[in-house]
Coordinates of C-alpha atoms in Angstrom, one line a residue:
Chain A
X1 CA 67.3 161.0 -280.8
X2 CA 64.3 159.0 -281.6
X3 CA 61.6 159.0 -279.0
X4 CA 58.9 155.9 -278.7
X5 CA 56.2 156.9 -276.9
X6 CA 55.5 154.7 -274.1
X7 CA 52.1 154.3 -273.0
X8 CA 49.3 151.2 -272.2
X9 CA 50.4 149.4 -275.0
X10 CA 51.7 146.4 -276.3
X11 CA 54.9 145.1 -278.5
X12 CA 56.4 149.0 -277.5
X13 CA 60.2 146.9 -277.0
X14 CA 59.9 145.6 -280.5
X15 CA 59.7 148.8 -282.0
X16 CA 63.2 149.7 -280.4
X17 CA 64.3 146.1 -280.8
X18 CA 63.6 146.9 -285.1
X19 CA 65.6 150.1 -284.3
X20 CA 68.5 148.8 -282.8
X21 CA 68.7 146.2 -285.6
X22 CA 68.8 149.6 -288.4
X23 CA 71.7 151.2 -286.2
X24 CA 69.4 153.9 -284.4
X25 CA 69.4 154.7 -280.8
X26 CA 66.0 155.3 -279.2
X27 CA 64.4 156.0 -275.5
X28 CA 60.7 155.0 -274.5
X29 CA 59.4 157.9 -273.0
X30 CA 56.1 159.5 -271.7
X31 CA 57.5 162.5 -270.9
X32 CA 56.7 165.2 -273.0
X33 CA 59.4 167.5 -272.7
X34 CA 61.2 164.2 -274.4
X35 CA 58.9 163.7 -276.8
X36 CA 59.5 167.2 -278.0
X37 CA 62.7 167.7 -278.2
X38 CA 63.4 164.1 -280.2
X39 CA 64.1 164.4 -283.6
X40 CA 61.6 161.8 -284.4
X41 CA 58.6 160.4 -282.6
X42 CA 57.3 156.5 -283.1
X43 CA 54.2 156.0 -281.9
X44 CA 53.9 152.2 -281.4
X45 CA 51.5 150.1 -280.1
X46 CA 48.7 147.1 -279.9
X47 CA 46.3 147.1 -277.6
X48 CA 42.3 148.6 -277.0
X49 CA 41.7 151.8 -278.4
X50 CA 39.5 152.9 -275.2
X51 CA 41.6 152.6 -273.0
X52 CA 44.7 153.7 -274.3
X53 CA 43.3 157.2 -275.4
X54 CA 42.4 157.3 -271.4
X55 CA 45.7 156.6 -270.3
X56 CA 47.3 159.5 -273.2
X57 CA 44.1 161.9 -271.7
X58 CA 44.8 161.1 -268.6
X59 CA 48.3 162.2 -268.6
X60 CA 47.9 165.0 -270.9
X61 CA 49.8 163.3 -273.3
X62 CA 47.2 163.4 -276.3
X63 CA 47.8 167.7 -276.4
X64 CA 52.1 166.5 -276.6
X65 CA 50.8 164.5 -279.6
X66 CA 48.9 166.7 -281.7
X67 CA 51.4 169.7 -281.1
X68 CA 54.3 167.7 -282.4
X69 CA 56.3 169.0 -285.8
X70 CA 58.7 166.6 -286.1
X71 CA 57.9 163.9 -288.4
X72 CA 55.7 161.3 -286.1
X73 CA 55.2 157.3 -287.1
X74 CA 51.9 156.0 -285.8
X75 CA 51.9 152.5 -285.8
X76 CA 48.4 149.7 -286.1
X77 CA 46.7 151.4 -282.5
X78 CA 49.0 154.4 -282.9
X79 CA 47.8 155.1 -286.6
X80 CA 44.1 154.4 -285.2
X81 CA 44.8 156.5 -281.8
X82 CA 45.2 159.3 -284.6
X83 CA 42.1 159.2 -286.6
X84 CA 39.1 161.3 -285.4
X85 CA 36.9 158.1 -284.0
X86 CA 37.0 154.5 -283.3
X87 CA 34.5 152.3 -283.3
X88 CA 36.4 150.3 -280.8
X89 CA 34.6 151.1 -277.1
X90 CA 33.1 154.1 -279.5
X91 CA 36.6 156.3 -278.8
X92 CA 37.2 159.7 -279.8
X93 CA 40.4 160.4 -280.9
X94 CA 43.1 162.7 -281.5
X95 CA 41.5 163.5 -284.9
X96 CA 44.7 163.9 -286.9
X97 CA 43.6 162.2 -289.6
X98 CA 40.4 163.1 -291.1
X99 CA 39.0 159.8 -291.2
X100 CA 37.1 157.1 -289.0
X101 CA 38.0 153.7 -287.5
X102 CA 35.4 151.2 -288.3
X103 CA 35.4 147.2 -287.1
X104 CA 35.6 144.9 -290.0
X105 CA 32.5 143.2 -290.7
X106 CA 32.1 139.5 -290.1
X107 CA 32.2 137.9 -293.2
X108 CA 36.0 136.7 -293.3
X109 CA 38.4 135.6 -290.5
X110 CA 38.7 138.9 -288.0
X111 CA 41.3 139.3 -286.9
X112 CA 43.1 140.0 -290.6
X113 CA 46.5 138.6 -289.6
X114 CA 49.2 137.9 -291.8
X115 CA 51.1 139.2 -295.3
X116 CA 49.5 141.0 -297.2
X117 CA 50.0 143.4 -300.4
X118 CA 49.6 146.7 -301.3
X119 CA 46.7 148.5 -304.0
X120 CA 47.7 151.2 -303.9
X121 CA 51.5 153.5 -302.7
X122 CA 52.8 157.0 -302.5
X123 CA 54.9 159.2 -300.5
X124 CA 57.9 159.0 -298.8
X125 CA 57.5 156.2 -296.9
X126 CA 57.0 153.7 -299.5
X127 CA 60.1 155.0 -301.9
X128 CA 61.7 151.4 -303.0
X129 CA 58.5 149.7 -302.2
X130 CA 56.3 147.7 -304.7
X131 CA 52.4 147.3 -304.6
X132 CA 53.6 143.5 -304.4
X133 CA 55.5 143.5 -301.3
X134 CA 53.9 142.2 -298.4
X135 CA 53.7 143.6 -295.3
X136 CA 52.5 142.0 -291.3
X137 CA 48.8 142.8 -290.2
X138 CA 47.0 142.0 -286.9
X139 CA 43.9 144.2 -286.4
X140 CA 40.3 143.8 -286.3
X141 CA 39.5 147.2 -286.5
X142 CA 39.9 149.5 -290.1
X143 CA 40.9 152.7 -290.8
X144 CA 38.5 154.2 -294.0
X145 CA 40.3 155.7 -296.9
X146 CA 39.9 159.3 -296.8
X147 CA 42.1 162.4 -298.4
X148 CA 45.4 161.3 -296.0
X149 CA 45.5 157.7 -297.5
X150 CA 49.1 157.1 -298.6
X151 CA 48.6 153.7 -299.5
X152 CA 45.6 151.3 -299.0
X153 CA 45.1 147.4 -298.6
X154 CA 42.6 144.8 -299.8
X155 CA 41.1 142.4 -296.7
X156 CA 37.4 142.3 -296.8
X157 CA 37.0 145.7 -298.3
X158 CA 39.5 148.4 -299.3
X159 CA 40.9 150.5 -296.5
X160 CA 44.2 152.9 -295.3
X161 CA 47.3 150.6 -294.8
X162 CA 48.9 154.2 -294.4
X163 CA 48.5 157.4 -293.8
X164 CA 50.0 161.0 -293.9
X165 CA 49.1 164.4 -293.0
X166 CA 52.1 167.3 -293.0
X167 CA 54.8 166.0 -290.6
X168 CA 52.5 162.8 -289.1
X169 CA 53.0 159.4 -290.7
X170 CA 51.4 155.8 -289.9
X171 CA 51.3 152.8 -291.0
X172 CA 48.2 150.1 -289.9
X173 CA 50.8 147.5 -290.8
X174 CA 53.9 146.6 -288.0
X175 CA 56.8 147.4 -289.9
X176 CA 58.7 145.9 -286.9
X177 CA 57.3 143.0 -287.8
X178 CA 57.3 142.9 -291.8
X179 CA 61.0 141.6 -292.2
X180 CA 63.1 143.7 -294.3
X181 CA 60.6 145.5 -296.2
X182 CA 59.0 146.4 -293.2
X183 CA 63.0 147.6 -292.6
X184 CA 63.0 149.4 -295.9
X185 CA 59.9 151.2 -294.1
X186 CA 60.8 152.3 -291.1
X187 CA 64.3 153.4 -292.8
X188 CA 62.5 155.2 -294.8
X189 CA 60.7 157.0 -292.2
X190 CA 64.2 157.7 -290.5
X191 CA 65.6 159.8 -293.2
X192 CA 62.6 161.7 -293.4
Chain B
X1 CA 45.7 139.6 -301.2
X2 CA 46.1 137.9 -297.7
X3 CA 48.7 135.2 -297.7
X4 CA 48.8 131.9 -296.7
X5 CA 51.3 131.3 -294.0
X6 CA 53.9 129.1 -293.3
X7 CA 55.2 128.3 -289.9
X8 CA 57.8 126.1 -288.5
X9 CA 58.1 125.5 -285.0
X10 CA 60.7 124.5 -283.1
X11 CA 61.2 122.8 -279.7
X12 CA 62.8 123.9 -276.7
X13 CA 64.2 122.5 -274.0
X14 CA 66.4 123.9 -271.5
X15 CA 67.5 127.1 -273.9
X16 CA 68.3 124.7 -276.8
X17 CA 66.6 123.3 -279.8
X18 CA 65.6 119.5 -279.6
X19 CA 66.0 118.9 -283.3
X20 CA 67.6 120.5 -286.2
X21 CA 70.9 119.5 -286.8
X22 CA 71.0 119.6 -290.6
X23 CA 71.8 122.7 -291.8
X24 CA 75.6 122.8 -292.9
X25 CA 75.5 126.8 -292.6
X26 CA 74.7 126.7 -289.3
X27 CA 77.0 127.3 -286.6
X28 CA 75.5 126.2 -283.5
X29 CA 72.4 124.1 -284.7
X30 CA 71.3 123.8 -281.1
X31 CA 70.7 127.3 -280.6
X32 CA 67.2 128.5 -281.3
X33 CA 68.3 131.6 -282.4
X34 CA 70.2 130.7 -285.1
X35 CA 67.9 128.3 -286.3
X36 CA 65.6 130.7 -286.3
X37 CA 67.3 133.2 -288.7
X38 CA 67.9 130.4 -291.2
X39 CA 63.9 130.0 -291.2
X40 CA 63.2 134.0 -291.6
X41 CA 65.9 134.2 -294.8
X42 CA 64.1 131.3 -296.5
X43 CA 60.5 133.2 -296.0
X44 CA 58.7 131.6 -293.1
X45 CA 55.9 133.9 -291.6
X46 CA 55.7 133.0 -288.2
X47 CA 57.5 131.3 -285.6
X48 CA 56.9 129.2 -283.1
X49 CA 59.0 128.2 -279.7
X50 CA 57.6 125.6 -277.8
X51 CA 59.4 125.5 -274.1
X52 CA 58.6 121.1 -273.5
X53 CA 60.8 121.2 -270.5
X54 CA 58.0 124.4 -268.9
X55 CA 59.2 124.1 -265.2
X56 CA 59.4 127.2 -262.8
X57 CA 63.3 126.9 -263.1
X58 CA 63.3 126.7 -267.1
X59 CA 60.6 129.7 -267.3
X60 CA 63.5 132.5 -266.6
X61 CA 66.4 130.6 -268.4
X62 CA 62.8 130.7 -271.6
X63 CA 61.8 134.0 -271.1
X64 CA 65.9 135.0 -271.3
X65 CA 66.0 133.4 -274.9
X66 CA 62.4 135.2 -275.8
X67 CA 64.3 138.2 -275.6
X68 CA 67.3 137.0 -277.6
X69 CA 64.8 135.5 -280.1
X70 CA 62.7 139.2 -280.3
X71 CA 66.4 141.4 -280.7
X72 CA 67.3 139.9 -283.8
X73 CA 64.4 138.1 -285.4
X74 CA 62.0 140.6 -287.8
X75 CA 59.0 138.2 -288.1
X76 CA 56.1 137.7 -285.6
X77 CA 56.5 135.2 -283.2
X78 CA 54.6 132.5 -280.9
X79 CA 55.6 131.0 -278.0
X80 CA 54.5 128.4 -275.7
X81 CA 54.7 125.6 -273.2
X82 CA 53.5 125.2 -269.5
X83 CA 51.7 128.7 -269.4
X84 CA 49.1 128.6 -266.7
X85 CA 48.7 132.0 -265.5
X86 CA 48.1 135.5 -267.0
X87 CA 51.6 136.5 -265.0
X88 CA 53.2 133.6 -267.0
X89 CA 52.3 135.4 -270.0
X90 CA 53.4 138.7 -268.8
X91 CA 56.8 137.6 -268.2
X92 CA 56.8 136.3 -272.2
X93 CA 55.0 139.2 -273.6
X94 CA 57.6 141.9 -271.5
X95 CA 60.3 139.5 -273.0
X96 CA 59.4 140.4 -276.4
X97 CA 57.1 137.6 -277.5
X98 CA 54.4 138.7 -280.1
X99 CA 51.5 135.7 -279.3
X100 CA 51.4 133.1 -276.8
X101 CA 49.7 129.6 -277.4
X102 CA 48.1 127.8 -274.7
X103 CA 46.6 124.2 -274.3
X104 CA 46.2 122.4 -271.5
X105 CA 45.8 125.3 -268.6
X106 CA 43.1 126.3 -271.1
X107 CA 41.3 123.4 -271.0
X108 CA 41.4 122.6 -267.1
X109 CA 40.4 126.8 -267.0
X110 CA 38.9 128.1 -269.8
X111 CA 38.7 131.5 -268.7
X112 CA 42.2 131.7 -268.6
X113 CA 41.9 132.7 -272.5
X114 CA 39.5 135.7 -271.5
X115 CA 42.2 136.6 -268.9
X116 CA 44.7 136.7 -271.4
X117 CA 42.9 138.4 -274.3
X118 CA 41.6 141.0 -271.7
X119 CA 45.1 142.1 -270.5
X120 CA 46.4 141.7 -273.5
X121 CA 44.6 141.3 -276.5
X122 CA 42.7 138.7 -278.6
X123 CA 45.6 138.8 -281.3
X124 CA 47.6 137.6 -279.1
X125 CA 46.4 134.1 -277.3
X126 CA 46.7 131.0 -279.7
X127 CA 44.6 128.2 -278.1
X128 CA 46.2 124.8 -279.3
X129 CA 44.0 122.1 -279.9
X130 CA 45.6 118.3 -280.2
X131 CA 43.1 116.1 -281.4
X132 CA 42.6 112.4 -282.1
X133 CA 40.3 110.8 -283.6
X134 CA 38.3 107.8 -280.7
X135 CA 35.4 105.9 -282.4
X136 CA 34.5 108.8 -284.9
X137 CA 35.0 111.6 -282.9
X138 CA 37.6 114.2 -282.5
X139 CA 38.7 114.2 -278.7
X140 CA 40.7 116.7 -277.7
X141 CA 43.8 115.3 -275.7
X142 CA 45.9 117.4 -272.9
X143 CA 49.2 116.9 -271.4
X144 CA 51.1 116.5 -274.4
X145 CA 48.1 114.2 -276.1
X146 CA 48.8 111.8 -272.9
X147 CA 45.4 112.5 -271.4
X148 CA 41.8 112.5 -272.9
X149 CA 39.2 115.1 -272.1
X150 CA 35.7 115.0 -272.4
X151 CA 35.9 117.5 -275.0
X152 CA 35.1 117.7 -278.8
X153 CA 37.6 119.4 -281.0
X154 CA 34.7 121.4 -283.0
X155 CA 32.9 122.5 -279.7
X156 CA 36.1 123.6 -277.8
X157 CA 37.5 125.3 -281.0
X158 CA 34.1 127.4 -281.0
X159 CA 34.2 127.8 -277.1
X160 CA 38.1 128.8 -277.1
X161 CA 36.6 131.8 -280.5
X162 CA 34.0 132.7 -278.2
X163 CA 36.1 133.7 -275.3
X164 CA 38.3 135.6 -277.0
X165 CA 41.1 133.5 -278.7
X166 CA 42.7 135.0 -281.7
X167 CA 43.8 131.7 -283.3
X168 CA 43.3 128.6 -283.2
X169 CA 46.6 126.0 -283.4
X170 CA 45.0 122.4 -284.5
X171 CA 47.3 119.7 -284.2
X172 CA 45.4 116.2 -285.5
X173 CA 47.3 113.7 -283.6
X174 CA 46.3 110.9 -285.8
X175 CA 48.9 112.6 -288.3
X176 CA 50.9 114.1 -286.6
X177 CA 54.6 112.7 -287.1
X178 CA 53.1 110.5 -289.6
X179 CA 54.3 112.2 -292.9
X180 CA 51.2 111.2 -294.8
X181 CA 49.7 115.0 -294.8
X182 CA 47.6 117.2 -292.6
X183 CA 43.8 116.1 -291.7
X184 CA 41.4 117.4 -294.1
X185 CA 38.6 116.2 -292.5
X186 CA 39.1 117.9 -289.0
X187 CA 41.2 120.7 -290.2
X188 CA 38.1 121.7 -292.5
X189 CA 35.4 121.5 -290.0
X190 CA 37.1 123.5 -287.4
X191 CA 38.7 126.2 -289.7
X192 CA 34.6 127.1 -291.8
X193 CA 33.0 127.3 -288.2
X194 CA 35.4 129.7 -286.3
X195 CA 35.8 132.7 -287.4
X196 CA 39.3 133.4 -286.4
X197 CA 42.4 132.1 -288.6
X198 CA 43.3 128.0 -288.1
X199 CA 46.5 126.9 -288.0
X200 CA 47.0 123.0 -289.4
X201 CA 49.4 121.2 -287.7
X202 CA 50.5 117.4 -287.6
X203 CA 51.4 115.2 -290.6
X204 CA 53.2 117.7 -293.3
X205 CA 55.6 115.2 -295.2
X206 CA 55.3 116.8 -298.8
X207 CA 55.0 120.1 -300.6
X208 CA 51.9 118.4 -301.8
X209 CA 50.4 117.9 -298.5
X210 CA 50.5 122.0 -297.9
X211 CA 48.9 122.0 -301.2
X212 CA 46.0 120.4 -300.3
X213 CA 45.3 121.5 -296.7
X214 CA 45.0 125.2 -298.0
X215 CA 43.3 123.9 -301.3
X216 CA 40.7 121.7 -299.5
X217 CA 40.3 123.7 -296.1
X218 CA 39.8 127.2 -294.9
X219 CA 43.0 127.6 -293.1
X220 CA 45.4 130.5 -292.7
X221 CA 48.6 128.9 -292.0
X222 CA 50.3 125.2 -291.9
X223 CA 52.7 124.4 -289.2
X224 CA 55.4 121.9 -289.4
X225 CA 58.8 120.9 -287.2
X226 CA 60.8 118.0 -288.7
X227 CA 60.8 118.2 -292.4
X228 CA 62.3 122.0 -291.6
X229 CA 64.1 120.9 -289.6
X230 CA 66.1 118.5 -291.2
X231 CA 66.4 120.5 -294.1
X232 CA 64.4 118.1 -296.0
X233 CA 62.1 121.0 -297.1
X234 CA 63.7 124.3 -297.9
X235 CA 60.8 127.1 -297.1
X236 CA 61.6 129.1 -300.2
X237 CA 61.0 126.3 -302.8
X238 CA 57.1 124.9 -300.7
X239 CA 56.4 128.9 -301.6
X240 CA 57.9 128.7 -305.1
X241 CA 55.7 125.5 -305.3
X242 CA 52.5 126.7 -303.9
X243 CA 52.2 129.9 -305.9
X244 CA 52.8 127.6 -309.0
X245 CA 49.9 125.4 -307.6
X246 CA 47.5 129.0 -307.4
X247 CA 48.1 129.1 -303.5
X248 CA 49.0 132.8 -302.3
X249 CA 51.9 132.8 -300.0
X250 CA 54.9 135.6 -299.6
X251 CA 57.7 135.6 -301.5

């Protein structure tokens, strides 16, 4: 079973809606005991980073994360939930990721919404994927590159379009959203 | 590289597409739906469903096809018509819908768009602007561009940025349904003095006319209806076109 974790987010449905559309069951859950027992966790969301790492504290729910060892997806605020800080309402995180989540500065269009490329791919996600596929952003705040980058992006300045770190995964992009190479993606992550 | 986008937009009323009747591989060219999937396999970026017939009564029947539209479409999507309240846009966003585009109810209340951007994000509140040009100056025009406002298109774009819109939807009506291309002259000003990605709408006729609105202006996406439509413009070669011309788009 594949477990989305449900929490103060938005666009949670459309992560199962993708799902259902690949042939895979899901629940959206906040219970942990559910969470730990699924074979793989998707961690979805768009939202403020401030107060959805309240709600996860608040409900003990950012301890489930961290302890997880199935493979975990982290998805745009999910991915950013698991990096160590954001600069969004200056949030620590769950400090997954070794890196920092910085606001983009203000010399292009913020948000960065819409296609756009890769510069550079690896891992498991991205088998089948080419540095020319595009794939759908809508965020205003970064992740930096650090040693967890699996693949990075171009908008302003260079940063992580993706990340891994042992059995967690995630993806600044929305592959729900990316048609089907955002498809390829996620089915990637499913066979994991 | 960010990519241009391409958006068409269709109109709704009472669950069914207005126009679109052309495609021959269509089965039901009234339903939204499947018009819908014709435009995500030819590469559009973005859609947009704009409910004209936005009564209390229509608003369940709308937010019934939002969740069709969000089960088996795999692009972002915008939807819109008659949204007054944050709890309209609740219902919609529950229902699946990615953005929501608002006009009128954010003229008459402009913090409406703080509202929405509060509960839900920025990213997701498109503020449309129809505009017309009255003795040299772009006035923006509510209710359908039946009533005039004492507004300026530039200032109420800047306004609508300021409190907390993620995009701004410009529709010049002095094009719009025209054919004869998008405004460069408005489409320009508004799109170098927010800071948040414009949207041109109103007057696409020719691949050349996309061309030059993302050639000449800072935009981020064109819109169009009827030349999609009526499949007298196939999405796949305007891209094929563009990136010959040196614009960046998805293929």
């Amino acid at each position: 079973m594949i477990a989305i974790l449900k929490y103060n987010a938005g666009n949670i449905k459309s992560v199962q809606n993708a799902l259902i559309r690949l042939g895979y069951e899901s629940i959206i859950t906040d219970n942990p005991e559910e969470l730990k027992a699924a074979d793989k966790v998707i961690f979805p969301g768009v939202g403020e980073a401030g107060s959805a790492m309240k709600y996860l504290k608040q409900r003990g729910l950012d301890k489930t994360i961290i302890a997880l060892t199935q493979p975990v997806l982290g998805i745009c605020l999910g991915l950013q939930l698991m990096c160590r800080h954001s600069e969004e309402a200056d949030t620590e995180c769950l400090g997954i990721f070794e890196t920092d989540v910085k606001r983009f500065p203000p010399v292009d269009k913020i948000p960065h919404m819409g296609w756009n490329n890769f510069f550079t791919l690896k891992g498991d996600l991205f088998k089948g994927i080419s540095m020319s596929d595009d794939v759908y952003y809508v965020h205003s705040y970064y992740p930096e590159i650090s040693t967890g980058t699996s693949a990075t992006c171009d908008y302003i300045l260079p940063f992580s379009a993706a990340m891994q770190k042992n059995n967690f995964y995630a993806t600044q992009f929305h592959p729900e959203k990316s048609a089907y190479i955002g498809e390829k993606i996620l089915h990637n992550f499913l066979k994991i | 590289m960010l990519k241009r986008r391409i958006i068409p937009c269709l109109d709704i009323k009472d669950g069914r597409t207005v126009k679109g009747i052309n495609f021959l591989n269509l089965k039901d060219a009234g339903d939204p739906v499947e018009l819908a999937k014709i435009y995500v396999a030819q590469g559009a970026d973005e859609l947009v469903f704009l409910d004209i017939t936005a009564t209390i009564e229509n608003r369940r029947a709308f937010a019934g096809l939002v969740e069709r539209i969000a089960a088996e479409i795999n692009i972002p999507f915008t939807v819109g018509g008659g949204i007054n309240t944050v709890e309209d846009v609740s219902i919609l966003i529950k229902a699946g819908a990615d953005k929501v585009t608002i006009n009128s109810s954010a003229v008459r209340r402009p913090e409406l768009i703080s509202e929405i951007a509060g509960q839900f994000g920025s990213q997701c509140v498109v503020v449309a602007i129809d505009t017309k040009l009255v003795d040299d100056e772009w006035i923006v025009f509510v209710n359908g561009g039946r009533t005039s406002t004492d507004f300026h298109a530039i200032n109420w774009a800047g306004k609508a940025e300021e409190l907390g819109a993620g995009e701004i939807l410009l529709t010049s009506m002095n094009n719009d349904g025209t054919k004869s291309g998008f405004s460069m002259e408005i489409t320009g000003e508004v799109s170098s003095l927010v800071n948040i990605p414009v949207i041109a709408s109103g007057g696409a006729g020719t691949m050349e006319h996309f061309r030059d609105v993302f050639f000449n202006t800072a935009c981020s996406a064109a819109l169009a209806a009827s030349i999609f439509h009526y499949g007298e413009m196939d999405i796949r070669d305007l891209k094929k076109y563009l990136t010959r011309e040196g614009i960046s788009v998805r293929l």
